[in-house]
Short mmCIF file of C-alpha atoms and ligand atoms in Angstrom, two decimals:
data_model
loop_
_atom_site.label_atom_id
_atom_site.label_comp_id
_atom_site.label_asym_id
_atom_site.label_seq_id
_atom_site.Cartn_x
_atom_site.Cartn_y
_atom_site.Cartn_z
CA UNK A 12 -27.95 134.74 -23.97
CA UNK A 13 -29.10 131.15 -24.46
CA UNK A 14 -28.61 129.16 -27.64
CA UNK A 15 -29.46 125.66 -28.74
CA UNK A 16 -26.56 123.56 -29.97
CA UNK A 17 -26.43 120.32 -31.89
CA UNK A 18 -25.25 117.80 -29.28
CA UNK A 19 -25.49 114.67 -31.42
CA UNK A 20 -26.68 113.31 -34.75
CA UNK A 21 -27.92 109.90 -35.89
CA UNK A 22 -29.40 108.12 -38.87
CA UNK A 23 -30.97 104.95 -40.15
CA UNK A 24 -31.15 103.56 -43.68
CA UNK A 25 -32.96 100.34 -44.61
CA UNK A 26 -30.64 97.58 -45.86
CA UNK A 27 -32.61 96.97 -49.07
CA UNK A 28 -31.21 98.96 -51.99
CA UNK A 29 -32.92 99.72 -55.29
CA UNK A 30 -30.43 100.67 -57.99
CA UNK A 31 -31.27 102.57 -61.16
CA UNK A 32 -30.76 99.34 -63.08
CA UNK A 33 -33.57 97.78 -61.00
CA UNK A 34 -35.88 100.66 -61.98
CA UNK A 35 -35.09 100.09 -65.66
CA UNK A 36 -37.02 96.81 -65.25
CA UNK A 37 -40.07 98.55 -63.74
CA UNK A 38 -40.56 101.75 -65.79
CA UNK A 39 -39.38 103.19 -69.10
CA UNK A 40 -36.19 104.82 -67.83
CA UNK A 41 -32.41 104.44 -67.95
CA UNK A 42 -29.60 104.68 -65.44
CA UNK A 43 -28.00 107.33 -67.69
CA UNK A 44 -31.13 109.57 -67.66
CA UNK A 45 -31.57 109.34 -63.90
CA UNK A 46 -27.90 110.05 -63.14
CA UNK A 47 -27.64 112.90 -65.64
CA UNK A 48 -30.94 114.65 -64.75
CA UNK A 49 -30.94 114.03 -60.96
CA UNK A 50 -27.57 112.68 -59.69
CA UNK A 51 -29.31 109.67 -58.09
CA UNK A 52 -27.73 106.20 -58.49
CA UNK A 53 -29.64 104.18 -55.88
CA UNK A 54 -32.05 104.54 -52.96
CA UNK A 55 -32.83 102.55 -49.78
CA UNK A 56 -36.28 101.02 -49.46
CA UNK A 57 -38.00 99.62 -46.34
CA UNK A 58 -38.57 95.90 -45.93
CA UNK A 59 -41.30 94.20 -43.91
CA UNK A 60 -41.22 95.35 -40.29
CA UNK A 61 -39.56 98.67 -41.09
CA UNK A 62 -41.57 101.91 -41.10
CA UNK A 63 -41.34 105.60 -40.20
CA UNK A 64 -41.46 104.75 -36.49
CA UNK A 65 -38.84 101.98 -36.41
CA UNK A 66 -36.45 104.11 -38.47
CA UNK A 67 -37.08 107.19 -36.29
CA UNK A 68 -36.35 105.17 -33.18
CA UNK A 69 -33.04 103.86 -34.54
CA UNK A 70 -31.91 107.30 -35.71
CA UNK A 71 -33.07 108.94 -32.47
CA UNK A 72 -31.27 106.44 -30.25
CA UNK A 73 -28.08 106.90 -32.27
CA UNK A 74 -28.30 110.70 -31.93
CA UNK A 75 -28.84 110.41 -28.16
CA UNK A 76 -25.84 108.08 -27.88
CA UNK A 77 -23.71 110.57 -29.85
CA UNK A 78 -24.86 113.32 -27.48
CA UNK A 79 -24.04 111.18 -24.44
CA UNK A 80 -27.66 111.45 -23.26
CA UNK A 81 -30.43 109.04 -22.26
CA UNK A 82 -34.05 109.12 -23.47
CA UNK A 83 -35.08 110.43 -20.02
CA UNK A 84 -33.06 113.60 -20.72
CA UNK A 85 -35.35 114.56 -23.63
CA UNK A 86 -37.82 117.41 -22.94
CA UNK A 87 -39.51 117.52 -26.35
CA UNK A 88 -39.85 115.17 -29.33
CA UNK A 89 -40.61 116.51 -32.80
CA UNK A 90 -40.90 114.09 -35.71
CA UNK A 91 -41.07 115.51 -39.23
CA UNK A 92 -42.74 113.01 -41.56
CA UNK A 93 -45.24 112.90 -44.41
CA UNK A 94 -45.47 109.12 -44.10
CA UNK A 95 -46.37 108.35 -40.45
CA UNK A 96 -47.69 104.90 -39.56
CA UNK A 97 -50.92 106.61 -38.46
CA UNK A 98 -52.25 110.17 -38.81
CA UNK A 99 -52.69 109.96 -35.05
CA UNK A 100 -51.38 109.02 -32.56
CA UNK A 101 -48.31 110.76 -33.85
CA UNK A 102 -45.02 108.99 -34.56
CA UNK A 103 -43.54 111.19 -31.84
CA UNK A 104 -46.06 109.85 -29.29
CA UNK A 105 -45.25 106.25 -30.24
CA UNK A 106 -41.57 107.09 -29.94
CA UNK A 107 -42.10 108.61 -26.52
CA UNK A 108 -43.80 105.37 -25.46
CA UNK A 109 -40.86 103.27 -26.77
CA UNK A 110 -38.46 105.53 -24.89
CA UNK A 111 -40.57 105.24 -21.72
CA UNK A 112 -40.57 108.99 -21.11
CA UNK A 113 -44.25 109.94 -20.87
CA UNK A 114 -45.09 113.57 -20.07
CA UNK A 115 -42.93 115.65 -22.40
CA UNK A 116 -44.50 117.30 -25.47
CA UNK A 117 -44.32 115.04 -28.51
CA UNK A 118 -45.79 115.79 -31.92
CA UNK A 119 -45.39 115.21 -35.65
CA UNK A 120 -44.90 117.90 -38.23
CA UNK A 121 -46.23 116.54 -41.50
CA UNK A 122 -47.60 119.60 -43.17
CA UNK A 123 -44.25 121.18 -44.02
CA UNK A 124 -43.31 118.16 -46.18
CA UNK A 125 -39.62 118.18 -47.11
CA UNK A 126 -39.09 121.33 -45.02
CA UNK A 127 -40.47 119.57 -41.94
CA UNK A 128 -37.09 118.97 -40.36
CA UNK A 129 -36.06 122.65 -40.60
CA UNK A 130 -39.49 123.69 -39.30
CA UNK A 131 -38.96 121.25 -36.39
CA UNK A 132 -35.50 122.61 -35.64
CA UNK A 133 -36.91 126.12 -35.68
CA UNK A 134 -39.64 125.25 -33.17
CA UNK A 135 -37.28 123.37 -30.83
CA UNK A 136 -34.78 126.24 -31.05
CA UNK A 137 -37.41 128.78 -29.90
CA UNK A 138 -38.34 126.65 -26.85
CA UNK A 139 -34.71 126.13 -25.89
CA UNK A 140 -33.79 129.83 -26.32
CA UNK A 141 -36.75 130.83 -24.14
CA UNK A 142 -35.53 128.46 -21.45
CA UNK A 143 -38.78 126.45 -21.47
CA UNK A 144 -36.93 123.22 -22.26
CA UNK A 145 -33.28 122.12 -22.21
CA UNK A 146 -33.14 119.25 -24.68
CA UNK A 147 -35.08 118.37 -27.82
CA UNK A 148 -34.96 115.40 -30.15
CA UNK A 149 -35.78 116.43 -33.72
CA UNK A 150 -36.18 113.65 -36.27
CA UNK A 151 -37.00 113.43 -39.97
CA UNK A 152 -38.28 110.01 -41.06
CA UNK A 153 -39.89 108.98 -44.36
CA UNK A 154 -41.18 105.94 -46.19
CA UNK A 155 -41.47 107.67 -49.56
CA UNK A 156 -41.68 104.27 -51.30
CA UNK A 157 -45.20 103.88 -49.86
CA UNK A 158 -46.61 107.00 -51.54
CA UNK A 159 -45.05 106.63 -54.99
CA UNK A 160 -46.79 105.53 -58.14
CA UNK A 161 -44.33 102.85 -59.26
CA UNK A 162 -45.66 103.12 -62.82
CA UNK A 163 -44.83 106.86 -63.04
CA UNK A 164 -41.23 107.30 -64.16
CA UNK A 165 -41.31 111.05 -63.51
CA UNK A 166 -41.58 110.54 -59.73
CA UNK A 167 -40.72 106.96 -58.72
CA UNK A 168 -37.04 107.28 -59.63
CA UNK A 169 -36.50 110.28 -57.34
CA UNK A 170 -37.22 109.21 -53.79
CA UNK A 171 -35.93 106.90 -51.05
CA UNK A 172 -36.61 105.86 -47.44
CA UNK A 173 -34.64 106.65 -44.28
CA UNK A 174 -34.44 108.67 -41.06
CA UNK A 175 -32.08 111.20 -39.54
CA UNK A 176 -32.04 112.81 -36.10
CA UNK A 177 -30.42 115.57 -34.08
CA UNK A 178 -30.37 116.25 -30.37
CA UNK A 179 -30.50 119.97 -29.56
CA UNK A 180 -29.41 121.14 -26.12
CA UNK A 181 -29.28 124.47 -24.28
CA UNK A 182 -25.88 126.17 -24.30
CA UNK A 183 -24.34 129.53 -23.45
CA UNK A 184 -22.11 129.13 -26.51
CA UNK A 185 -23.59 130.03 -29.93
CA UNK A 186 -25.08 127.06 -31.76
CA UNK A 187 -28.13 127.72 -33.94
CA UNK A 188 -27.62 131.37 -34.88
CA UNK A 189 -30.99 131.75 -36.63
CA UNK A 190 -33.71 129.84 -38.42
CA UNK A 191 -35.90 131.20 -41.23
CA UNK A 192 -39.08 129.40 -42.24
CA UNK A 193 -41.49 130.38 -45.01
CA UNK A 194 -44.46 129.17 -47.03
CA UNK A 195 -46.43 130.25 -50.10
CA UNK A 196 -49.74 128.41 -50.49
CA UNK A 197 -50.30 129.85 -53.95
CA UNK A 198 -48.02 127.05 -55.19
CA UNK A 199 -50.15 124.30 -53.59
CA UNK A 200 -50.51 122.55 -56.95
CA UNK A 201 -46.77 121.98 -57.53
CA UNK A 202 -46.34 119.10 -55.09
CA UNK A 203 -49.04 117.27 -53.14
CA UNK A 204 -50.18 114.07 -51.47
CA UNK A 205 -54.01 114.23 -51.60
CA UNK A 206 -54.86 111.42 -49.17
CA UNK A 207 -58.14 112.68 -47.64
CA UNK A 208 -59.35 114.29 -50.86
CA UNK A 209 -58.97 111.00 -52.72
CA UNK A 210 -60.45 108.94 -49.89
CA UNK A 211 -63.57 111.14 -49.82
CA UNK A 212 -63.96 110.41 -53.52
CA UNK A 213 -63.37 106.68 -52.81
CA UNK A 214 -60.41 106.67 -55.16
CA UNK A 215 -58.00 103.88 -54.44
CA UNK A 216 -54.71 105.20 -55.78
CA UNK A 217 -53.21 107.88 -53.58
CA UNK A 218 -49.76 108.93 -54.70
CA UNK A 219 -47.44 111.87 -54.52
CA UNK A 220 -48.04 114.27 -57.41
CA UNK A 221 -45.35 116.64 -58.61
CA UNK A 222 -44.74 119.16 -61.33
CA UNK A 223 -40.97 118.59 -61.31
CA UNK A 224 -39.94 121.15 -63.86
CA UNK A 225 -41.86 124.04 -62.21
CA UNK A 226 -40.59 123.00 -58.81
CA UNK A 227 -37.01 122.96 -60.04
CA UNK A 228 -37.21 126.60 -61.21
CA UNK A 229 -39.04 127.74 -58.07
CA UNK A 230 -36.48 126.05 -55.81
CA UNK A 231 -33.52 127.74 -57.52
CA UNK A 232 -35.04 131.23 -57.07
CA UNK A 233 -36.38 130.68 -53.56
CA UNK A 234 -33.16 129.20 -52.19
CA UNK A 235 -31.02 132.02 -53.58
CA UNK A 236 -33.14 134.60 -51.72
CA UNK A 237 -33.15 132.41 -48.61
CA UNK A 238 -29.34 132.38 -48.47
CA UNK A 239 -29.22 136.16 -48.66
CA UNK A 240 -31.88 136.53 -45.95
CA UNK A 241 -30.10 134.07 -43.64
CA UNK A 242 -26.65 135.63 -43.96
CA UNK A 243 -27.97 139.22 -43.72
CA UNK A 244 -29.86 138.37 -40.50
CA UNK A 245 -26.52 137.42 -38.93
CA UNK A 246 -24.37 140.12 -40.60
CA UNK A 247 -22.29 137.36 -42.19
CA UNK A 248 -20.85 136.93 -45.70
CA UNK A 249 -21.09 133.86 -47.89
CA UNK A 250 -17.33 133.35 -47.41
CA UNK A 251 -18.06 132.74 -43.69
CA UNK A 252 -20.03 129.56 -44.49
CA UNK A 253 -17.95 126.38 -44.11
CA UNK A 254 -20.56 123.80 -45.13
CA UNK A 255 -23.80 123.66 -47.08
CA UNK A 256 -26.17 120.92 -45.84
CA UNK A 257 -28.93 121.02 -48.47
CA UNK A 258 -32.19 119.20 -49.01
CA UNK A 259 -31.33 116.39 -51.44
CA UNK A 260 -33.76 116.76 -54.34
CA UNK A 261 -31.59 117.17 -57.43
CA UNK A 262 -27.80 117.42 -57.85
CA UNK A 263 -28.21 120.28 -60.33
CA UNK A 264 -30.10 122.34 -57.73
CA UNK A 265 -27.43 121.51 -55.10
CA UNK A 266 -24.56 122.44 -57.45
CA UNK A 267 -26.33 125.71 -58.31
CA UNK A 268 -26.65 126.56 -54.61
CA UNK A 269 -22.99 125.72 -53.93
CA UNK A 270 -22.07 128.07 -56.78
CA UNK A 271 -24.19 130.86 -55.29
CA UNK A 272 -22.22 130.47 -52.05
CA UNK A 273 -18.85 130.08 -53.88
CA UNK A 274 -18.44 126.78 -52.03
CA UNK A 275 -16.51 123.89 -53.62
CA UNK A 276 -18.53 120.66 -53.78
CA UNK A 277 -16.28 119.04 -51.15
CA UNK A 278 -17.86 121.51 -48.67
CA UNK A 279 -21.38 120.36 -49.57
CA UNK A 280 -23.01 117.35 -47.89
CA UNK A 281 -24.30 115.09 -50.67
CA UNK A 282 -26.20 111.85 -50.04
CA UNK A 283 -28.51 112.06 -53.04
CA UNK A 284 -26.42 109.67 -55.17
CA UNK A 285 -26.79 106.85 -52.61
CA UNK A 286 -30.11 107.72 -50.94
CA UNK A 287 -32.28 109.64 -53.41
CA UNK A 288 -34.64 112.27 -52.02
CA UNK A 289 -35.75 111.20 -48.53
CA UNK A 290 -37.96 114.29 -48.02
CA UNK A 291 -37.97 115.42 -44.36
CA UNK A 292 -35.15 112.97 -43.56
CA UNK A 293 -32.71 114.26 -46.16
CA UNK A 294 -31.08 117.09 -44.18
CA UNK A 295 -30.42 115.18 -40.93
CA UNK A 296 -29.19 112.20 -42.98
CA UNK A 297 -26.78 114.45 -44.91
CA UNK A 298 -25.63 116.17 -41.73
CA UNK A 299 -25.05 112.89 -39.92
CA UNK A 300 -22.99 111.57 -42.83
CA UNK A 301 -20.49 114.45 -42.85
CA UNK A 302 -20.36 114.51 -39.04
CA UNK A 303 -19.63 110.76 -38.80
CA UNK A 304 -17.05 110.99 -41.54
CA UNK A 305 -15.28 113.55 -39.33
CA UNK A 306 -15.48 116.18 -42.07
CA UNK A 307 -17.50 118.77 -40.16
CA UNK A 308 -15.52 120.21 -37.26
CA UNK A 309 -16.79 121.85 -34.09
CA UNK A 310 -17.32 125.65 -34.46
CA UNK A 311 -17.59 125.49 -38.25
CA UNK A 312 -20.51 127.39 -39.77
CA UNK A 313 -23.19 125.24 -41.43
CA UNK A 314 -26.01 126.45 -43.64
CA UNK A 315 -28.94 124.01 -43.72
CA UNK A 316 -31.65 124.64 -46.34
CA UNK A 317 -34.81 122.96 -47.57
CA UNK A 318 -37.86 123.36 -49.79
CA UNK A 319 -40.92 121.18 -50.24
CA UNK A 320 -44.65 120.83 -50.73
CA UNK A 321 -46.78 123.80 -49.75
CA UNK A 322 -44.59 125.38 -50.97
CA UNK A 323 -42.57 125.56 -47.81
CA UNK A 324 -38.92 126.42 -47.40
CA UNK A 325 -36.50 127.19 -44.63
CA UNK A 326 -32.93 127.51 -43.43
CA UNK A 327 -30.90 127.20 -40.26
CA UNK A 328 -27.51 128.80 -39.75
CA UNK A 329 -25.61 126.71 -37.25
CA UNK A 330 -22.29 127.12 -35.45
CA UNK A 331 -21.60 123.39 -35.06
N1 ACO B 18 -36.57 108.46 -67.32
C1 ACO B 18 -36.52 108.87 -68.60
N2 ACO B 18 -37.15 109.95 -69.05
C2 ACO B 18 -37.87 110.66 -68.16
C3 ACO B 18 -37.98 110.29 -66.81
C4 ACO B 18 -37.29 109.13 -66.41
N3 ACO B 18 -37.31 108.70 -65.14
N4 ACO B 18 -38.77 111.18 -66.18
C5 ACO B 18 -39.14 112.09 -67.09
N5 ACO B 18 -38.61 111.76 -68.29
C6 ACO B 18 -38.77 112.47 -69.58
C7 ACO B 18 -40.02 113.31 -69.65
O1 ACO B 18 -41.12 112.52 -70.03
C8 ACO B 18 -39.62 114.31 -70.74
O2 ACO B 18 -39.78 113.69 -71.96
P1 ACO B 18 -40.32 114.55 -73.25
O3 ACO B 18 -39.29 115.61 -73.44
O4 ACO B 18 -40.39 113.52 -74.32
O5 ACO B 18 -41.64 115.10 -72.82
C9 ACO B 18 -38.14 114.50 -70.49
O6 ACO B 18 -37.69 113.37 -69.72
C10 ACO B 18 -37.79 115.78 -69.76
O7 ACO B 18 -38.65 115.89 -68.63
P2 ACO B 18 -38.51 117.08 -67.60
O8 ACO B 18 -39.54 116.91 -66.54
O9 ACO B 18 -38.48 118.39 -68.35
O10 ACO B 18 -37.05 116.77 -67.01
P3 ACO B 18 -36.18 117.64 -66.05
O11 ACO B 18 -34.88 117.86 -66.63
O12 ACO B 18 -36.94 118.82 -65.51
O13 ACO B 18 -35.97 116.62 -64.84
C11 ACO B 18 -36.79 116.28 -62.63
C12 ACO B 18 -37.09 116.16 -64.10
C13 ACO B 18 -35.62 115.38 -62.32
C14 ACO B 18 -38.01 115.82 -61.87
C15 ACO B 18 -36.42 117.75 -62.29
O14 ACO B 18 -37.38 118.62 -62.85
C16 ACO B 18 -36.36 117.98 -60.80
O15 ACO B 18 -35.51 117.43 -60.11
N6 ACO B 18 -37.23 118.86 -60.29
C17 ACO B 18 -37.23 119.20 -58.89
C18 ACO B 18 -37.93 118.10 -58.19
C19 ACO B 18 -37.85 118.29 -56.74
O16 ACO B 18 -37.16 119.12 -56.24
N7 ACO B 18 -38.63 117.46 -56.06
C20 ACO B 18 -38.70 117.36 -54.70
C21 ACO B 18 -38.86 118.61 -53.90
S1 ACO B 18 -39.84 118.50 -52.54
C22 ACO B 18 -39.61 117.04 -51.90
O17 ACO B 18 -38.49 116.72 -51.69
C23 ACO B 18 -40.77 116.12 -51.64
#
């Protein structure tokens, strides 16, 4: 049986940092409120010349280096982003051009929002398991700062910019054990970015819209069921999980999920305090952090989970 394994990880964060104290000068908020209600202390923000593509390229090259591979070894590029430089050509196509590897399939996944990276891993995993391709580069990259209303304190304090990447490669040894992706369009009004709708109405301001409180409650219920589904599909128990690599939306959601798995917080990858919510980039950024810190060891069992606009949600159970 063929599996796909994580061969390498990489990340990129812009140098510019916006601390909660900086936000106190922009909107009616406080460092204490943001830390207590979300766990976020600062976030990275792009500067001139940085965008979803430049960050994806840096993270992707780092992941390839960690895997000991060259761009020419890549058979498929998937970029998860809600903030591409253009709707088309895709960020993945631009990246393919930068890498000089024309010919392989390359596409963006923007419709799964924050779950885009898990959706991308799931797609790449199917192609690798089938034997159609050997190596895939899956990247999450976001410039959330570009789609925020910086006068709206209920959203602008939550997000940050950055990119994370993994290289998946074919292996006879178990790697990704299973992926589980879902959506429920009846919650389309909870989180959205209505670009075309607003353009058609000639409205100038196009920002992310979120009903945070509803989303919080939905996420807690959905993720609990997702854990059960993921473990049951592999006949595993929660005590088998070594690491939780969660989407970084709110520390209270993350702590609740760790509790559901009976995992201490030192077995949970947390980047939220330093990076905020980087949407599709948050899981690969969190994974890369604990991998580079040498905390995650080969053969440990990792549970990756996400939820986002759509609603969409998904998990990947990975033997690292
Ligand atoms: N500073 C100070 N006060 C604030 C701020 C702020 N930045 N934002 C909101 N408030 C106020 C509200 O106006 C409200 O005031 P009121 O009681 O006078 O009306 C009060 O704080 C409480 O507001 P709530 O929205 O009920 O606060 P809550 O505890 O739910 O926290 C939050 C809000 C942080 C958004 C939380 O609901 C959350 O994290 N939800 C999940 C969000 C999420 O997961 N988003 C991303 C998922 S998908 C993706 O990643 C793109």
